[in-house]
Coordinates of C-alpha atoms and ligand atoms in Angstrom, one line a residue:
M1 CA 10.1 18.6 -20.6
S2 CA 11.2 14.9 -20.6
S3 CA 10.3 12.7 -23.1
N4 CA 7.5 10.1 -22.7
H5 CA 10.4 7.7 -23.4
S6 CA 12.7 8.7 -20.8
I7 CA 9.7 9.4 -18.4
I8 CA 9.3 5.5 -18.2
Q9 CA 12.9 4.5 -18.1
E10 CA 13.1 6.9 -15.1
R11 CA 10.3 5.0 -13.7
T12 CA 12.0 1.7 -14.3
A13 CA 15.1 2.8 -12.7
R14 CA 13.7 4.4 -9.5
T15 CA 11.1 1.4 -8.7
E16 CA 13.6 -1.1 -9.0
W17 CA 13.8 -1.6 -5.0
F18 CA 10.0 -1.3 -5.1
L19 CA 9.4 -4.4 -7.5
Q20 CA 12.0 -6.2 -5.1
D21 CA 10.5 -5.7 -1.9
R22 CA 6.7 -6.4 -2.8
F23 CA 5.3 -6.0 1.0
G24 CA 4.7 -3.0 2.7
M25 CA 2.7 -1.6 5.6
F26 CA 0.2 1.7 5.6
I27 CA -0.6 3.3 8.4
H28 CA -3.7 5.6 8.9
W29 CA -3.6 7.7 12.0
G30 CA -4.8 11.0 13.4
L31 CA -7.3 12.9 15.3
Y32 CA -10.2 10.7 13.6
A33 CA -8.9 7.4 16.1
I34 CA -10.5 9.1 18.4
P35 CA -14.1 9.1 17.2
A36 CA -12.9 5.7 16.2
R37 CA -15.5 5.9 13.0
G38 CA -13.2 6.2 10.6
E39 CA -10.9 8.6 8.4
W40 CA -13.9 10.1 6.6
V41 CA -15.8 10.6 10.0
R42 CA -15.9 14.6 9.2
S43 CA -17.1 14.4 6.0
V44 CA -19.9 11.5 6.6
E45 CA -21.2 13.2 9.5
R46 CA -20.7 16.4 8.0
M47 CA -18.7 18.0 11.1
S48 CA -17.5 21.3 10.9
V49 CA -13.8 22.2 12.2
E50 CA -15.6 23.3 15.2
D51 CA -17.6 20.2 15.9
Y52 CA -14.2 18.4 15.4
Q53 CA -12.3 20.4 17.6
T54 CA -13.0 18.3 20.6
Y55 CA -10.5 15.3 19.3
F56 CA -7.8 18.1 18.7
D57 CA -7.8 19.2 22.3
E58 CA -7.8 15.6 23.5
F59 CA -5.5 14.0 21.3
D60 CA -2.6 12.8 23.5
P61 CA -1.4 9.0 22.2
V62 CA 0.6 7.9 25.6
R63 CA 1.2 4.7 23.8
Y64 CA 2.8 5.6 20.4
D65 CA 6.0 3.9 20.1
P66 CA 7.1 3.7 16.6
K67 CA 9.5 1.5 17.5
A68 CA 6.8 -1.3 18.1
W69 CA 5.3 -0.6 14.9
A70 CA 8.5 -1.0 13.3
R71 CA 9.0 -4.2 14.9
A72 CA 6.0 -5.5 13.9
A73 CA 6.1 -4.6 10.2
K74 CA 9.5 -6.1 9.9
Q75 CA 8.8 -9.1 11.6
A76 CA 5.8 -9.3 9.2
G77 CA 8.1 -9.2 6.1
M78 CA 7.4 -6.0 5.4
K79 CA 9.9 -3.8 3.6
Y80 CA 8.8 -0.4 4.0
A81 CA 6.2 1.9 5.2
V82 CA 4.1 4.5 4.8
L83 CA 2.1 7.1 7.0
T84 CA -0.3 9.5 7.1
A85 CA 1.3 12.9 7.8
K86 CA -1.6 14.9 6.7
H87 CA -4.8 13.1 5.8
H88 CA -8.2 15.1 4.5
D89 CA -9.0 16.4 8.2
G90 CA -5.9 18.3 7.2
F91 CA -4.4 17.3 10.7
C92 CA -0.7 17.3 10.7
L93 CA 1.4 14.6 12.3
F94 CA 4.4 16.9 11.5
D95 CA 5.5 20.1 12.9
S96 CA 4.8 22.2 9.9
A97 CA 5.9 26.0 10.3
L98 CA 2.4 26.8 7.5
T99 CA 0.0 25.8 10.2
D100 CA -1.0 25.5 13.9
Y101 CA -3.2 22.6 13.4
K102 CA -0.3 19.9 13.9
S103 CA 0.6 17.1 16.9
T104 CA 3.3 19.5 18.3
N105 CA 0.6 21.9 19.2
T106 CA -2.1 19.0 20.8
R107 CA -1.0 17.3 24.3
A108 CA 1.1 15.1 22.6
G109 CA 3.8 17.8 21.8
R110 CA 5.8 15.7 19.6
D111 CA 6.6 15.4 15.8
L112 CA 5.2 11.8 15.6
V113 CA 6.5 11.7 11.7
R114 CA 9.6 12.4 12.9
E115 CA 9.7 9.4 15.4
F116 CA 7.8 7.0 12.9
I117 CA 10.6 7.8 10.2
E118 CA 13.6 7.4 12.3
A119 CA 11.9 4.0 14.1
F120 CA 11.5 2.8 10.9
R121 CA 14.8 3.5 9.3
A122 CA 16.5 2.1 12.4
E123 CA 14.9 -1.3 11.6
G124 CA 16.1 -1.1 8.3
L125 CA 12.7 -0.1 6.4
K126 CA 12.3 2.2 3.9
V127 CA 10.0 5.1 4.5
G128 CA 7.5 6.7 3.1
L129 CA 4.9 9.3 3.6
Y130 CA 0.8 9.7 2.6
Y131 CA 0.1 13.7 1.9
S132 CA -3.6 14.3 1.2
L133 CA -4.2 16.5 -1.5
L134 CA -7.6 17.6 0.0
D135 CA -7.7 19.1 3.2
W136 CA -10.7 20.0 4.9
H137 CA -9.4 22.3 7.3
H138 CA -8.0 25.0 5.2
E139 CA -10.0 27.9 4.3
D140 CA -8.9 28.6 1.0
Y141 CA -10.0 24.4 -0.2
P142 CA -13.1 24.6 -1.5
A143 CA -16.0 23.8 1.1
Y144 CA -19.7 24.6 -0.2
G145 CA -20.6 23.0 -3.5
D146 CA -17.5 20.7 -3.2
R147 CA -18.5 16.7 -3.9
I148 CA -16.7 15.4 -0.8
H149 CA -16.2 18.4 2.1
P150 CA -17.8 18.1 5.5
M151 CA -19.6 21.8 4.7
R152 CA -20.7 20.7 1.1
A153 CA -24.3 21.7 2.0
N154 CA -23.4 24.9 4.0
E155 CA -23.4 27.9 2.1
N156 CA -21.4 29.6 4.8
Y157 CA -18.9 27.9 3.7
A158 CA -19.0 29.5 -0.2
R159 CA -14.8 30.3 -0.9
E160 CA -13.5 32.4 -3.4
P161 CA -12.5 30.5 -6.3
E162 CA -9.8 33.1 -6.7
T163 CA -8.0 32.2 -3.3
F164 CA -7.9 28.6 -3.7
H165 CA -4.0 29.3 -5.5
R166 CA -3.6 29.8 -1.3
Y167 CA -4.1 26.6 -0.9
V168 CA -2.2 25.1 -3.6
Q169 CA 1.1 27.5 -2.4
Y170 CA 0.5 25.9 1.1
M171 CA 0.1 22.3 0.1
H172 CA 3.4 22.7 -1.9
G173 CA 5.5 24.4 0.9
Q174 CA 4.4 21.6 3.2
V175 CA 5.2 18.9 0.4
K176 CA 8.5 20.5 0.5
E177 CA 8.8 20.8 4.4
L178 CA 8.5 17.0 4.2
L179 CA 11.2 16.9 1.6
I180 CA 13.7 18.9 3.3
N181 CA 13.2 18.5 6.8
Y182 CA 13.3 14.2 7.3
G183 CA 16.1 13.2 5.3
R184 CA 16.0 10.9 2.6
L185 CA 12.4 9.3 2.0
D186 CA 11.4 6.7 -0.2
I187 CA 8.0 7.0 -1.2
M188 CA 5.6 10.0 -1.5
W189 CA 2.0 8.9 -1.6
F190 CA -0.2 11.6 -2.4
D191 CA -4.1 11.2 -1.9
F192 CA -6.4 11.8 -3.9
S193 CA -7.7 13.5 -7.3
Y194 CA -11.6 13.7 -8.2
D195 CA -13.5 15.5 -10.9
H196 CA -11.3 18.7 -11.9
M197 CA -9.5 18.6 -8.7
K198 CA -6.6 17.0 -10.6
G199 CA -3.1 17.3 -12.2
E200 CA -2.7 21.3 -13.0
T201 CA -5.2 22.0 -10.3
W202 CA -2.9 21.1 -8.0
Q203 CA -0.1 22.6 -10.4
A204 CA 1.3 19.1 -10.5
T205 CA 3.6 19.9 -12.9
E206 CA 5.7 22.5 -10.7
L207 CA 5.2 19.9 -7.4
I208 CA 6.7 17.3 -9.2
A209 CA 9.4 19.1 -10.6
M210 CA 10.2 20.5 -6.9
I211 CA 10.0 17.0 -5.5
R212 CA 12.4 15.5 -8.1
S213 CA 15.2 18.3 -7.7
L214 CA 14.8 17.7 -3.5
Q215 CA 14.9 14.1 -3.8
P216 CA 15.3 12.4 -7.3
H217 CA 15.0 9.0 -6.3
I218 CA 11.5 9.2 -4.2
I219 CA 9.1 7.1 -5.9
V220 CA 5.4 8.8 -6.2
D221 CA 1.9 7.1 -6.6
N222 CA -0.1 7.7 -9.5
R223 CA -3.0 10.0 -7.8
L224 CA -1.7 13.5 -8.5
D225 CA -2.9 12.5 -11.9
A226 CA -5.6 9.9 -11.1
S227 CA -8.7 9.2 -9.0
G228 CA -9.9 5.7 -7.6
E229 CA -11.8 5.2 -10.4
E230 CA -9.5 5.7 -12.8
G231 CA -5.8 5.2 -13.5
G232 CA -4.7 8.3 -15.1
S233 CA -2.1 8.7 -17.5
I234 CA 0.9 6.2 -16.6
Y235 CA -1.5 3.4 -18.0
T236 CA -0.6 4.8 -21.1
K237 CA 2.7 4.5 -23.4
K238 CA 2.2 8.6 -23.1
P239 CA 2.7 9.3 -19.4
V240 CA 3.4 13.2 -18.3
S241 CA 5.9 14.0 -15.5
Y242 CA 3.1 13.3 -12.8
S243 CA 1.8 10.3 -14.2
G244 CA 3.5 8.8 -11.1
D245 CA 6.0 5.8 -10.4
F246 CA 3.2 3.5 -9.8
A247 CA -0.2 3.0 -10.0
S248 CA -2.0 2.4 -6.6
P249 CA -5.5 0.3 -6.9
E250 CA -7.7 0.3 -3.8
Q251 CA -9.1 -2.5 -2.1
I252 CA -8.8 -4.7 -5.4
I253 CA -6.2 -6.9 -6.8
P254 CA -6.5 -6.3 -10.4
P255 CA -7.6 -9.4 -12.7
E256 CA -4.6 -9.1 -15.0
G257 CA -2.2 -7.0 -12.8
V258 CA -1.5 -3.6 -14.2
V259 CA -0.4 -3.0 -17.9
D260 CA 0.0 -0.3 -20.0
D261 CA -2.2 0.3 -23.3
E262 CA 0.5 -1.9 -24.9
G263 CA 0.4 -4.5 -22.6
N264 CA 3.8 -3.8 -20.8
S265 CA 3.5 -5.1 -17.4
L266 CA 3.5 -1.2 -15.0
P267 CA 4.6 -1.1 -11.2
W268 CA 1.7 -1.4 -9.1
E269 CA 0.8 -1.6 -5.7
A270 CA -2.3 -2.9 -4.3
C271 CA -3.5 -1.1 -1.1
I272 CA -5.8 -3.1 1.2
T273 CA -7.2 -2.9 4.8
L274 CA -7.2 -5.5 7.4
N275 CA -10.7 -4.9 8.4
N276 CA -12.8 -2.6 6.2
N277 CA -11.1 0.8 7.5
W278 CA -8.2 2.6 7.0
G279 CA -8.5 4.5 10.0
Y280 CA -8.8 3.0 13.4
T281 CA -12.6 1.9 13.6
A282 CA -13.3 0.6 17.0
K283 CA -16.8 -1.7 16.1
D284 CA -15.2 -3.0 12.7
M285 CA -14.3 -6.6 13.3
Q286 CA -14.6 -7.7 9.9
Y287 CA -10.5 -9.0 9.6
K288 CA -9.4 -11.1 7.0
S289 CA -7.7 -13.8 8.2
A290 CA -3.9 -14.5 7.9
A291 CA -4.2 -16.9 5.5
T292 CA -6.3 -14.8 3.1
V293 CA -3.5 -12.3 3.6
I294 CA -1.2 -14.7 2.7
R295 CA -2.6 -15.6 -0.7
K296 CA -3.7 -12.0 -1.3
L297 CA 0.2 -11.1 -1.2
V298 CA 1.3 -13.9 -3.5
E299 CA -1.4 -13.1 -5.7
C300 CA 0.0 -9.7 -6.3
V301 CA 3.3 -11.2 -6.6
S302 CA 2.1 -13.3 -9.5
K303 CA 0.8 -10.4 -11.1
N304 CA 3.9 -8.2 -10.6
G305 CA 2.2 -6.2 -7.7
N306 CA 3.4 -5.0 -4.4
L307 CA 0.8 -5.4 -1.5
L308 CA 0.7 -2.4 1.3
L309 CA -1.3 -3.6 3.8
N310 CA -3.4 -1.1 6.4
V311 CA -3.1 -0.7 10.1
G312 CA -5.2 1.6 11.9
P313 CA -3.6 2.4 15.3
D314 CA -6.1 3.6 17.8
A315 CA -6.1 7.0 19.6
L316 CA -3.7 5.9 22.5
G317 CA -1.1 5.1 19.3
E318 CA -1.3 1.2 19.6
I319 CA -1.8 -1.0 16.6
P320 CA -5.1 -3.2 17.3
R321 CA -4.3 -6.7 19.0
E322 CA -6.2 -8.3 16.0
S323 CA -4.1 -6.6 13.4
L324 CA -0.7 -7.6 15.3
D325 CA -1.9 -11.1 15.6
I326 CA -2.6 -11.2 11.9
L327 CA 0.7 -9.5 11.1
A328 CA 2.5 -12.0 13.3
E329 CA 1.5 -14.9 11.7
V330 CA 1.7 -13.6 8.4
G331 CA 5.4 -13.1 9.5
S332 CA 5.5 -16.8 10.6
W333 CA 4.9 -17.7 6.8
M334 CA 7.3 -15.0 5.8
Q335 CA 9.7 -16.2 7.6
K336 CA 9.8 -19.6 5.8
N337 CA 8.5 -18.5 2.6
S338 CA 10.1 -15.2 1.5
A339 CA 12.2 -16.6 -1.1
S340 CA 9.3 -17.0 -3.3
I341 CA 7.9 -13.0 -2.4
Y342 CA 10.6 -10.7 -2.4
G343 CA 12.5 -10.4 -5.9
C344 CA 9.7 -12.6 -7.7
G345 CA 7.2 -11.5 -10.0
Q346 CA 4.6 -12.9 -12.9
A347 CA 5.6 -16.6 -14.1
N348 CA 6.0 -17.6 -17.8
W349 CA 3.6 -19.8 -16.9
P350 CA -0.5 -19.6 -16.7
K351 CA -2.6 -19.8 -13.3
P352 CA -2.3 -23.3 -12.0
E353 CA -5.9 -24.8 -11.3
W354 CA -4.5 -25.3 -7.3
G355 CA -3.2 -21.7 -6.4
R356 CA -0.4 -19.6 -8.1
Y357 CA 2.8 -19.1 -9.4
T358 CA 5.8 -17.0 -8.5
Q359 CA 8.8 -16.7 -10.6
K360 CA 12.5 -15.6 -10.1
G361 CA 14.8 -16.4 -12.9
N362 CA 14.8 -20.2 -13.2
L363 CA 13.2 -20.5 -10.2
L364 CA 9.3 -21.2 -10.3
Y365 CA 7.4 -20.9 -7.0
A366 CA 4.4 -23.0 -6.8
H367 CA 1.9 -21.9 -3.7
L368 CA -0.6 -24.5 -3.5
F369 CA -4.2 -23.1 -1.7
E370 CA -5.8 -26.1 -2.3
E371 CA -5.2 -30.1 -1.8
S372 CA -4.9 -32.5 -5.0
I373 CA -6.2 -36.0 -5.0
G374 CA -3.6 -38.1 -6.2
P375 CA -0.3 -36.6 -7.5
I376 CA 0.0 -32.9 -8.1
N377 CA -0.5 -31.7 -11.4
L378 CA 1.9 -29.1 -13.1
N379 CA 0.4 -28.2 -16.1
G380 CA 3.0 -28.4 -19.7
L381 CA 6.0 -28.9 -17.3
A382 CA 7.1 -32.7 -18.5
G383 CA 10.9 -32.5 -18.7
K384 CA 11.0 -29.0 -17.6
V385 CA 11.3 -29.0 -14.1
G386 CA 14.9 -30.5 -12.7
K387 CA 14.0 -30.9 -8.8
A388 CA 11.4 -29.6 -6.2
R389 CA 11.9 -28.7 -2.8
L390 CA 10.0 -27.5 0.1
V391 CA 10.8 -23.7 0.5
A392 CA 9.9 -23.9 4.2
D393 CA 12.3 -26.7 4.9
G394 CA 14.6 -27.1 2.0
S395 CA 13.0 -31.1 1.8
Q396 CA 12.7 -33.2 -1.0
L397 CA 9.5 -33.7 -2.8
F398 CA 9.2 -36.1 -5.9
L399 CA 8.7 -35.6 -9.5
S400 CA 7.6 -38.3 -11.4
R401 CA 4.8 -39.4 -13.5
P402 CA 3.0 -42.4 -11.6
W403 CA 0.8 -45.1 -13.0
N404 CA -2.4 -43.0 -12.3
A405 CA -1.1 -40.0 -14.4
A406 CA 0.2 -41.8 -17.2
Q407 CA -2.8 -40.5 -19.4
Y408 CA -1.1 -36.7 -19.2
P409 CA 2.1 -36.8 -21.1
D410 CA 2.9 -33.1 -21.4
D411 CA 2.3 -32.3 -17.9
A412 CA 4.7 -33.1 -14.7
F413 CA 3.6 -34.4 -11.6
L414 CA 4.6 -33.5 -7.8
S415 CA 4.1 -35.5 -4.5
F416 CA 5.0 -34.9 -1.0
A417 CA 5.7 -38.2 -0.4
K418 CA 5.9 -41.7 -1.7
P419 CA 4.2 -43.5 -3.1
E420 CA 3.9 -40.8 -5.5
S421 CA 0.4 -41.8 -6.9
A422 CA -1.3 -41.2 -3.5
S423 CA -2.8 -38.1 -2.1
Y424 CA -1.3 -35.7 0.8
P425 CA -2.5 -33.0 3.0
L426 CA -0.7 -29.9 2.2
P427 CA 2.3 -29.2 4.9
D428 CA 1.1 -25.3 5.2
Q429 CA -3.1 -24.9 5.1
R430 CA -2.0 -21.0 4.4
A431 CA 0.1 -21.9 1.3
T432 CA 2.4 -24.3 0.8
V433 CA 5.4 -23.1 -1.4
V434 CA 7.4 -25.6 -3.6
E435 CA 10.4 -24.3 -5.5
L436 CA 10.8 -25.8 -8.9
E437 CA 13.9 -25.6 -10.6
L438 CA 13.1 -25.2 -14.7
I439 CA 16.1 -26.7 -16.7
Ligands
GLC501 C1 -8.8 6.9 -0.4 C2 -9.6 7.5 0.6 C3 -8.9 7.2 2.1 C4 -7.6 6.5 2.1 C5 -7.0 5.8 0.8 C6 -5.9 4.9 1.0 O1 -9.0 7.4 -1.3 O2 -10.3 8.5 0.8 O3 -9.3 7.6 3.3 O4 -6.4 7.0 2.6 O5 -7.8 6.4 0.0 O6 -5.5 4.5 -0.1

């Protein structure tokens, strides 16, 4: 049994690449792309396995081209990706020997996980798999009386609690298959714990020991131990073996980042949808703008966190056009500005009024979201900045205290052009990035 101290040390070593990479793609894909009402459709609409069977019978993603997905991720500046190998509906996108409920038995006839892994690796991206701890298809998973199961109100689905261990065995067996059959994986993303369905209910100590013995470098999220509502013991100085390597705030960016109970920063990754659904939802057009995505990525990094941005490919296997367009625009910004993202983290300076800072060593990156009137105020930085350059093109910017800033001796002032006392529009309305060399 490792001590808390060594658990934290090992976590720090394992997550080093993760904290450099900062930006990943989440992919929610499964049978639920056909009803196209989100990945919870079975639960929300209380569909039985039989009701849902029609989607299994139809599933035929003829346009599945994971190489195209990988190119879109890479072009957006993403460094890793996580695909739903199995979601709550229990349907497996991989060729598991432990179930018939898998993509190889559909018209697809392919191991979709294998193709995903090969395609993303070929683009130089790290690969992770999402695996649902819940399983609404398995006969030994609690149904009647469970808070979430599609058959929660149907007495015919009362399960014998004594048989639950068969599900746990199945779940461990599938995780083992994923770890043995697909080469080196970078992330194992479990989802999720709730009520008493957490920790040792999943036999988490044993599960994590198996994971660490097969792929010691792999990083694991915190959801074996925690639900979405609470973070679990990773948030404390006393993490257990299955507390996970990173926290996974969902659809929220934590106000002050994520710290343990002594205020030390923890590895974390906000998972965020592009519209308001994880799984493909034909009618959901509430997409975030590329500018919002860019600013939220900056916000995560400014708080020492990562952004895992979701796409929900459709039933035929294509990422929606709207999502691809946003990713392409984020990519055009990243192509010019990623030096302010990769390997960067929280700055030693508080959040400025016009945007956010990120920092890497002596380079302080000012991300300007808001135009200023007159020179741009760098609070408290008088005499501390050597030079300023626009990250997008390396061009010189101006540091001085023009006449209209004379009353603020402790601050430095930045201008895009001369005269420095004037106002200038931001070169990039989404986020203009200025590299400030600290001296
Ligand atoms: C959840 C949901 C889910 C989604 C996930 C992403 O807790 O159940 O459908 O996969 O979070 O974080």
